[in-house]
């Protein structure tokens, strides 16, 4: 199965409107190869400006988060209806910073994910183990719990739209990348799990991204592994030069 690669940039809580607009413009000017997808998740304040820049490009606009209710008394939250209205087609769900800094549970993640799907946003479900969990040989258990917990109620008919991002917590923003073998081992495990949860041909369509200190100098090797279908990039997505190089992996 040939899965279309996805390179996703997560700008987190960085950049003013003017900075975000300039960075989006520079990334688009770098050219987007026709055989892959690219996505940018700016901060909410810059979404309208970035959306304008992306309008005539193939780059998808995404949110870094999504609420589950359409509207209501949820101070500080953002609704999937609002995100669609703002031009988003994808949403990062359950990022480790949401889980570990803001205490989001698998149940929250599941509500956010099903809310996103209900409104036609492609959810990028982030899962990953901490260093302590890896050292205690709990990696596969933790990932299985997060994957199954995040996908409760997601039917086979919707599962092919999903994107999963494996992001070991110990590799995010630390400069430590999981080795290509570690990444491939986990992605193959996740694919097998998805085959058990959904039909085999659906599991084979679901893109599994790797995230955790992806840089211009490691992207080619990571992207040449069989079950690595893209990258979720934080730090290196904040500079045009490095993100453009990552977009052009293996070229
Ligand atoms: C992330 O934010 O999802 C991420 C992987 O960050 P970084 O690339 O900086 O490790």
mmCIF file of N, CA and C in Angstrom, residues 49-151:
data_model
loop_
_atom_site.group_PDB
_atom_site.id
_atom_site.type_symbol
_atom_site.label_atom_id
_atom_site.label_comp_id
_atom_site.label_asym_id
_atom_site.label_seq_id
_atom_site.Cartn_x
_atom_site.Cartn_y
_atom_site.Cartn_z
ATOM 1 N N UNK A 49 -4.600 34.862 9.162
ATOM 2 C CA UNK A 49 -3.529 35.361 8.290
ATOM 3 C C UNK A 49 -2.855 34.206 7.544
ATOM 4 N N UNK A 50 -2.607 33.114 8.256
ATOM 5 C CA UNK A 50 -1.939 31.968 7.622
ATOM 6 C C UNK A 50 -2.891 31.324 6.596
ATOM 7 N N UNK A 51 -4.165 31.263 6.927
ATOM 8 C CA UNK A 51 -5.136 30.697 5.997
ATOM 9 C C UNK A 51 -5.119 31.441 4.659
ATOM 10 N N UNK A 52 -4.999 32.760 4.732
ATOM 11 C CA UNK A 52 -4.953 33.574 3.504
ATOM 12 C C UNK A 52 -3.736 33.207 2.660
ATOM 13 N N UNK A 53 -2.604 33.046 3.331
ATOM 14 C CA UNK A 53 -1.373 32.696 2.610
ATOM 15 C C UNK A 53 -1.499 31.313 1.961
ATOM 16 N N UNK A 54 -2.170 30.390 2.661
ATOM 17 C CA UNK A 54 -2.243 29.000 2.169
ATOM 18 C C UNK A 54 -3.323 28.799 1.108
ATOM 19 N N UNK A 55 -4.197 29.776 0.977
ATOM 20 C CA UNK A 55 -5.359 29.651 0.091
ATOM 21 C C UNK A 55 -5.033 29.113 -1.306
ATOM 22 N N UNK A 56 -3.995 29.662 -1.926
ATOM 23 C CA UNK A 56 -3.663 29.208 -3.286
ATOM 24 C C UNK A 56 -2.526 28.200 -3.284
ATOM 25 N N UNK A 57 -2.381 27.477 -2.200
ATOM 26 C CA UNK A 57 -1.310 26.480 -2.133
ATOM 27 C C UNK A 57 -1.938 25.146 -1.736
ATOM 28 N N UNK A 58 -1.189 24.051 -1.888
ATOM 29 C CA UNK A 58 -1.762 22.760 -1.472
ATOM 30 C C UNK A 58 -1.602 22.495 0.031
ATOM 31 N N UNK A 59 -1.051 23.436 0.776
ATOM 32 C CA UNK A 59 -0.765 23.198 2.199
ATOM 33 C C UNK A 59 -2.052 23.288 3.024
ATOM 34 N N UNK A 60 -2.252 22.311 3.894
ATOM 35 C CA UNK A 60 -3.460 22.270 4.731
ATOM 36 C C UNK A 60 -3.271 23.100 6.002
ATOM 37 N N UNK A 61 -4.345 23.761 6.405
ATOM 38 C CA UNK A 61 -4.347 24.479 7.681
ATOM 39 C C UNK A 61 -4.883 23.528 8.758
ATOM 40 N N UNK A 62 -4.222 23.536 9.921
ATOM 41 C CA UNK A 62 -4.653 22.645 11.016
ATOM 42 C C UNK A 62 -4.683 23.413 12.318
ATOM 43 N N UNK A 63 -5.398 22.843 13.281
ATOM 44 C CA UNK A 63 -5.377 23.416 14.625
ATOM 45 C C UNK A 63 -4.522 22.503 15.505
ATOM 46 N N UNK A 64 -4.074 23.051 16.620
ATOM 47 C CA UNK A 64 -3.212 22.282 17.529
ATOM 48 C C UNK A 64 -4.031 21.518 18.562
ATOM 49 N N UNK A 65 -5.368 21.645 18.477
ATOM 50 C CA UNK A 65 -6.238 21.195 19.554
ATOM 51 C C UNK A 65 -7.653 21.322 19.010
ATOM 52 N N UNK A 66 -8.625 20.703 19.685
ATOM 53 C CA UNK A 66 -10.010 20.934 19.293
ATOM 54 C C UNK A 66 -10.937 20.581 20.451
ATOM 55 N N UNK A 67 -11.951 21.387 20.652
ATOM 56 C CA UNK A 67 -12.960 21.064 21.662
ATOM 57 C C UNK A 67 -13.914 20.013 21.120
ATOM 58 N N UNK A 68 -14.875 19.579 21.935
ATOM 59 C CA UNK A 68 -15.794 18.549 21.428
ATOM 60 C C UNK A 68 -17.223 19.054 21.284
ATOM 61 N N UNK A 69 -17.545 20.161 21.952
ATOM 62 C CA UNK A 69 -18.896 20.696 21.788
ATOM 63 C C UNK A 69 -18.887 21.702 20.642
ATOM 64 N N UNK A 70 -20.049 21.868 20.005
ATOM 65 C CA UNK A 70 -20.128 22.813 18.892
ATOM 66 C C UNK A 70 -20.043 24.252 19.375
ATOM 67 N N UNK A 71 -20.677 24.512 20.527
ATOM 68 C CA UNK A 71 -20.618 25.855 21.118
ATOM 69 C C UNK A 71 -21.074 25.749 22.579
ATOM 70 N N UNK A 72 -20.903 26.830 23.316
ATOM 71 C CA UNK A 72 -21.404 26.808 24.688
ATOM 72 C C UNK A 72 -20.468 27.457 25.679
ATOM 73 N N UNK A 73 -20.775 27.261 26.957
ATOM 74 C CA UNK A 73 -20.021 27.897 28.038
ATOM 75 C C UNK A 73 -18.784 27.062 28.354
ATOM 76 N N UNK A 74 -17.756 27.231 27.559
ATOM 77 C CA UNK A 74 -16.500 26.470 27.725
ATOM 78 C C UNK A 74 -15.338 27.454 27.570
ATOM 79 N N UNK A 75 -15.193 28.328 28.529
ATOM 80 C CA UNK A 75 -14.200 29.404 28.445
ATOM 81 C C UNK A 75 -12.815 28.869 28.090
ATOM 82 N N UNK A 76 -12.229 29.456 27.070
ATOM 83 C CA UNK A 76 -10.869 29.082 26.680
ATOM 84 C C UNK A 76 -10.807 27.952 25.669
ATOM 85 N N UNK A 77 -11.941 27.293 25.419
ATOM 86 C CA UNK A 77 -11.938 26.173 24.460
ATOM 87 C C UNK A 77 -12.204 26.692 23.040
ATOM 88 N N UNK A 78 -12.000 25.828 22.084
ATOM 89 C CA UNK A 78 -12.281 26.173 20.686
ATOM 90 C C UNK A 78 -13.099 25.037 20.094
ATOM 91 N N UNK A 79 -14.125 25.387 19.332
ATOM 92 C CA UNK A 79 -15.024 24.347 18.844
ATOM 93 C C UNK A 79 -14.617 23.864 17.450
ATOM 94 N N UNK A 80 -14.872 22.592 17.147
ATOM 95 C CA UNK A 80 -14.541 22.102 15.813
ATOM 96 C C UNK A 80 -15.297 22.851 14.710
ATOM 97 N N UNK A 81 -16.479 23.362 15.061
ATOM 98 C CA UNK A 81 -17.248 24.152 14.084
ATOM 99 C C UNK A 81 -16.473 25.442 13.758
ATOM 100 N N UNK A 82 -15.907 26.055 14.798
ATOM 101 C CA UNK A 82 -15.138 27.297 14.606
ATOM 102 C C UNK A 82 -13.869 27.025 13.803
ATOM 103 N N UNK A 83 -13.265 25.882 14.072
ATOM 104 C CA UNK A 83 -12.030 25.546 13.357
ATOM 105 C C UNK A 83 -12.300 25.319 11.870
ATOM 106 N N UNK A 84 -13.398 24.645 11.570
ATOM 107 C CA UNK A 84 -13.780 24.462 10.154
ATOM 108 C C UNK A 84 -14.028 25.823 9.520
ATOM 109 N N UNK A 85 -14.768 26.659 10.253
ATOM 110 C CA UNK A 85 -15.107 27.989 9.767
ATOM 111 C C UNK A 85 -13.842 28.819 9.489
ATOM 112 N N UNK A 86 -12.795 28.581 10.293
ATOM 113 C CA UNK A 86 -11.547 29.339 10.146
ATOM 114 C C UNK A 86 -10.659 28.768 9.041
ATOM 115 N N UNK A 87 -11.089 27.674 8.410
ATOM 116 C CA UNK A 87 -10.339 27.133 7.283
ATOM 117 C C UNK A 87 -9.534 25.883 7.584
ATOM 118 N N UNK A 88 -9.688 25.349 8.788
ATOM 119 C CA UNK A 88 -8.911 24.140 9.128
ATOM 120 C C UNK A 88 -9.499 22.901 8.472
ATOM 121 N N UNK A 89 -8.615 22.007 8.064
ATOM 122 C CA UNK A 89 -9.099 20.710 7.604
ATOM 123 C C UNK A 89 -8.542 19.577 8.464
ATOM 124 N N UNK A 90 -7.610 19.906 9.341
ATOM 125 C CA UNK A 90 -7.025 18.881 10.214
ATOM 126 C C UNK A 90 -6.908 19.429 11.635
ATOM 127 N N UNK A 91 -6.808 18.522 12.610
ATOM 128 C CA UNK A 91 -6.632 18.958 14.002
ATOM 129 C C UNK A 91 -5.712 17.985 14.728
ATOM 130 N N UNK A 92 -4.697 18.533 15.384
ATOM 131 C CA UNK A 92 -3.842 17.709 16.250
ATOM 132 C C UNK A 92 -4.632 17.448 17.533
ATOM 133 N N UNK A 93 -4.689 16.191 17.943
ATOM 134 C CA UNK A 93 -5.480 15.831 19.131
ATOM 135 C C UNK A 93 -4.591 15.032 20.092
ATOM 136 N N UNK A 94 -4.614 15.415 21.365
ATOM 137 C CA UNK A 94 -3.906 14.625 22.384
ATOM 138 C C UNK A 94 -2.405 14.768 22.344
ATOM 139 N N UNK A 95 -1.923 15.935 21.913
ATOM 140 C CA UNK A 95 -0.472 16.156 21.924
ATOM 141 C C UNK A 95 0.051 15.928 23.349
ATOM 142 N N UNK A 96 1.261 15.449 23.467
ATOM 143 C CA UNK A 96 1.779 15.107 24.814
ATOM 144 C C UNK A 96 1.821 16.326 25.724
ATOM 145 N N UNK A 97 1.973 17.523 25.142
ATOM 146 C CA UNK A 97 1.956 18.722 26.006
ATOM 147 C C UNK A 97 0.559 18.941 26.582
ATOM 148 N N UNK A 98 -0.464 18.600 25.842
ATOM 149 C CA UNK A 98 -1.841 18.680 26.376
ATOM 150 C C UNK A 98 -2.028 17.621 27.471
ATOM 151 N N UNK A 99 -1.504 16.430 27.196
ATOM 152 C CA UNK A 99 -1.701 15.342 28.171
ATOM 153 C C UNK A 99 -0.909 15.617 29.450
ATOM 154 N N UNK A 100 0.362 16.010 29.292
ATOM 155 C CA UNK A 100 1.238 16.064 30.470
ATOM 156 C C UNK A 100 1.241 17.410 31.177
ATOM 157 N N UNK A 101 1.040 18.499 30.455
ATOM 158 C CA UNK A 101 1.035 19.816 31.128
ATOM 159 C C UNK A 101 -0.386 20.166 31.569
ATOM 160 N N UNK A 102 -1.369 19.807 30.728
ATOM 161 C CA UNK A 102 -2.745 20.227 31.021
ATOM 162 C C UNK A 102 -3.636 19.074 31.486
ATOM 163 N N UNK A 103 -3.038 17.923 31.710
ATOM 164 C CA UNK A 103 -3.749 16.817 32.351
ATOM 165 C C UNK A 103 -4.866 16.194 31.535
ATOM 166 N N UNK A 104 -4.750 16.211 30.207
ATOM 167 C CA UNK A 104 -5.817 15.614 29.388
ATOM 168 C C UNK A 104 -5.776 14.087 29.459
ATOM 169 N N UNK A 105 -6.927 13.511 29.696
ATOM 170 C CA UNK A 105 -7.016 12.048 29.802
ATOM 171 C C UNK A 105 -7.351 11.450 28.434
ATOM 172 N N UNK A 106 -7.277 10.131 28.357
ATOM 173 C CA UNK A 106 -7.691 9.454 27.116
ATOM 174 C C UNK A 106 -9.153 9.744 26.805
ATOM 175 N N UNK A 107 -9.936 9.930 27.868
ATOM 176 C CA UNK A 107 -11.369 10.217 27.643
ATOM 177 C C UNK A 107 -11.550 11.588 26.970
ATOM 178 N N UNK A 108 -10.783 12.603 27.454
ATOM 179 C CA UNK A 108 -10.835 13.922 26.799
ATOM 180 C C UNK A 108 -10.397 13.795 25.343
ATOM 181 N N UNK A 109 -9.297 13.071 25.172
ATOM 182 C CA UNK A 109 -8.731 12.932 23.829
ATOM 183 C C UNK A 109 -9.776 12.294 22.907
ATOM 184 N N UNK A 110 -10.456 11.272 23.413
ATOM 185 C CA UNK A 110 -11.478 10.591 22.626
ATOM 186 C C UNK A 110 -12.635 11.539 22.269
ATOM 187 N N UNK A 111 -13.050 12.345 23.235
ATOM 188 C CA UNK A 111 -14.138 13.297 22.955
ATOM 189 C C UNK A 111 -13.700 14.308 21.898
ATOM 190 N N UNK A 112 -12.466 14.793 22.031
ATOM 191 C CA UNK A 112 -11.962 15.776 21.064
ATOM 192 C C UNK A 112 -11.872 15.149 19.669
ATOM 193 N N UNK A 113 -11.382 13.908 19.645
ATOM 194 C CA UNK A 113 -11.196 13.241 18.351
ATOM 195 C C UNK A 113 -12.540 12.979 17.657
ATOM 196 N N UNK A 114 -13.513 12.494 18.409
ATOM 197 C CA UNK A 114 -14.805 12.201 17.770
ATOM 198 C C UNK A 114 -15.513 13.509 17.386
ATOM 199 N N UNK A 115 -15.303 14.573 18.184
ATOM 200 C CA UNK A 115 -15.851 15.886 17.829
ATOM 201 C C UNK A 115 -15.252 16.377 16.525
ATOM 202 N N UNK A 116 -13.963 16.210 16.360
ATOM 203 C CA UNK A 116 -13.286 16.635 15.130
ATOM 204 C C UNK A 116 -13.837 15.856 13.929
ATOM 205 N N UNK A 117 -13.930 14.545 14.091
ATOM 206 C CA UNK A 117 -14.434 13.712 12.983
ATOM 207 C C UNK A 117 -15.856 14.109 12.590
ATOM 208 N N UNK A 118 -16.675 14.391 13.599
ATOM 209 C CA UNK A 118 -18.081 14.756 13.356
ATOM 210 C C UNK A 118 -18.191 15.982 12.451
ATOM 211 N N UNK A 119 -17.179 16.849 12.512
ATOM 212 C CA UNK A 119 -17.236 18.081 11.726
ATOM 213 C C UNK A 119 -16.272 18.055 10.540
ATOM 214 N N UNK A 120 -15.812 16.872 10.174
ATOM 215 C CA UNK A 120 -15.013 16.738 8.960
ATOM 216 C C UNK A 120 -13.577 17.211 9.092
ATOM 217 N N UNK A 121 -13.083 17.300 10.336
ATOM 218 C CA UNK A 121 -11.656 17.603 10.516
ATOM 219 C C UNK A 121 -10.901 16.282 10.598
ATOM 220 N N UNK A 122 -9.794 16.180 9.899
ATOM 221 C CA UNK A 122 -8.975 14.959 9.995
ATOM 222 C C UNK A 122 -8.193 15.030 11.297
ATOM 223 N N UNK A 123 -8.436 14.079 12.221
ATOM 224 C CA UNK A 123 -7.709 14.152 13.489
ATOM 225 C C UNK A 123 -6.332 13.488 13.388
ATOM 226 N N UNK A 124 -5.348 14.158 13.982
ATOM 227 C CA UNK A 124 -4.018 13.546 14.110
ATOM 228 C C UNK A 124 -3.882 13.170 15.575
ATOM 229 N N UNK A 125 -4.085 11.907 15.853
ATOM 230 C CA UNK A 125 -4.086 11.436 17.245
ATOM 231 C C UNK A 125 -2.647 11.174 17.701
ATOM 232 N N UNK A 126 -2.204 11.942 18.699
ATOM 233 C CA UNK A 126 -0.829 11.795 19.198
ATOM 234 C C UNK A 126 -0.799 10.847 20.384
ATOM 235 N N UNK A 127 0.134 9.910 20.332
ATOM 236 C CA UNK A 127 0.319 8.972 21.438
ATOM 237 C C UNK A 127 1.826 8.807 21.667
ATOM 238 N N UNK A 128 2.204 8.468 22.885
ATOM 239 C CA UNK A 128 3.632 8.272 23.118
ATOM 240 C C UNK A 128 3.917 7.988 24.579
ATOM 241 N N UNK A 129 4.999 7.262 24.802
ATOM 242 C CA UNK A 129 5.372 6.863 26.165
ATOM 243 C C UNK A 129 6.402 7.831 26.750
ATOM 244 N N UNK A 130 6.436 7.918 28.071
ATOM 245 C CA UNK A 130 7.487 8.697 28.739
ATOM 246 C C UNK A 130 8.754 7.835 28.834
ATOM 247 N N UNK A 131 9.835 8.474 29.247
ATOM 248 C CA UNK A 131 11.092 7.726 29.399
ATOM 249 C C UNK A 131 10.956 6.638 30.472
ATOM 250 N N UNK A 132 10.306 6.985 31.584
ATOM 251 C CA UNK A 132 10.133 5.998 32.664
ATOM 252 C C UNK A 132 9.344 4.789 32.150
ATOM 253 N N UNK A 133 8.312 5.061 31.357
ATOM 254 C CA UNK A 133 7.496 3.959 30.822
ATOM 255 C C UNK A 133 8.320 3.097 29.871
ATOM 256 N N UNK A 134 9.156 3.731 29.047
ATOM 257 C CA UNK A 134 10.000 2.946 28.130
ATOM 258 C C UNK A 134 10.970 2.094 28.932
ATOM 259 N N UNK A 135 11.592 2.715 29.935
ATOM 260 C CA UNK A 135 12.591 1.970 30.710
ATOM 261 C C UNK A 135 11.960 0.839 31.519
ATOM 262 N N UNK A 136 10.679 0.977 31.830
ATOM 263 C CA UNK A 136 9.982 -0.086 32.573
ATOM 264 C C UNK A 136 9.325 -1.086 31.602
ATOM 265 N N UNK A 137 9.726 -1.041 30.335
ATOM 266 C CA UNK A 137 9.167 -1.952 29.313
ATOM 267 C C UNK A 137 7.650 -1.843 29.175
ATOM 268 N N UNK A 138 7.149 -0.645 29.364
ATOM 269 C CA UNK A 138 5.693 -0.441 29.292
ATOM 270 C C UNK A 138 5.263 0.218 27.969
ATOM 271 N N UNK A 139 6.224 0.455 27.068
ATOM 272 C CA UNK A 139 5.925 1.220 25.849
ATOM 273 C C UNK A 139 4.692 0.686 25.117
ATOM 274 N N UNK A 140 4.664 -0.597 24.814
ATOM 275 C CA UNK A 140 3.554 -1.124 24.006
ATOM 276 C C UNK A 140 2.227 -1.068 24.759
ATOM 277 N N UNK A 141 2.285 -1.334 26.081
ATOM 278 C CA UNK A 141 1.029 -1.247 26.871
ATOM 279 C C UNK A 141 0.469 0.158 26.856
ATOM 280 N N UNK A 142 1.371 1.135 27.077
ATOM 281 C CA UNK A 142 0.932 2.541 27.122
ATOM 282 C C UNK A 142 0.342 2.938 25.774
ATOM 283 N N UNK A 143 1.018 2.556 24.706
ATOM 284 C CA UNK A 143 0.549 2.954 23.369
ATOM 285 C C UNK A 143 -0.788 2.284 23.049
ATOM 286 N N UNK A 144 -0.922 1.038 23.447
ATOM 287 C CA UNK A 144 -2.191 0.339 23.174
ATOM 288 C C UNK A 144 -3.341 1.020 23.926
ATOM 289 N N UNK A 145 -3.091 1.363 25.194
ATOM 290 C CA UNK A 145 -4.139 2.032 25.988
ATOM 291 C C UNK A 145 -4.514 3.371 25.352
ATOM 292 N N UNK A 146 -3.502 4.140 24.953
ATOM 293 C CA UNK A 146 -3.790 5.463 24.374
ATOM 294 C C UNK A 146 -4.489 5.338 23.015
ATOM 295 N N UNK A 147 -4.057 4.367 22.214
ATOM 296 C CA UNK A 147 -4.669 4.206 20.892
ATOM 297 C C UNK A 147 -6.121 3.747 21.021
ATOM 298 N N UNK A 148 -6.327 2.688 21.803
ATOM 299 C CA UNK A 148 -7.695 2.173 21.962
ATOM 300 C C UNK A 148 -8.582 3.212 22.652
ATOM 301 N N UNK A 149 -8.028 3.869 23.686
ATOM 302 C CA UNK A 149 -8.803 4.875 24.428
ATOM 303 C C UNK A 149 -9.169 6.057 23.557
ATOM 304 N N UNK A 150 -8.257 6.479 22.710
ATOM 305 C CA UNK A 150 -8.512 7.637 21.841
ATOM 306 C C UNK A 150 -9.513 7.332 20.746
ATOM 307 N N UNK A 151 -9.619 6.040 20.381
ATOM 308 C CA UNK A 151 -10.445 5.686 19.217
ATOM 309 C C UNK A 151 -11.770 5.013 19.582
#
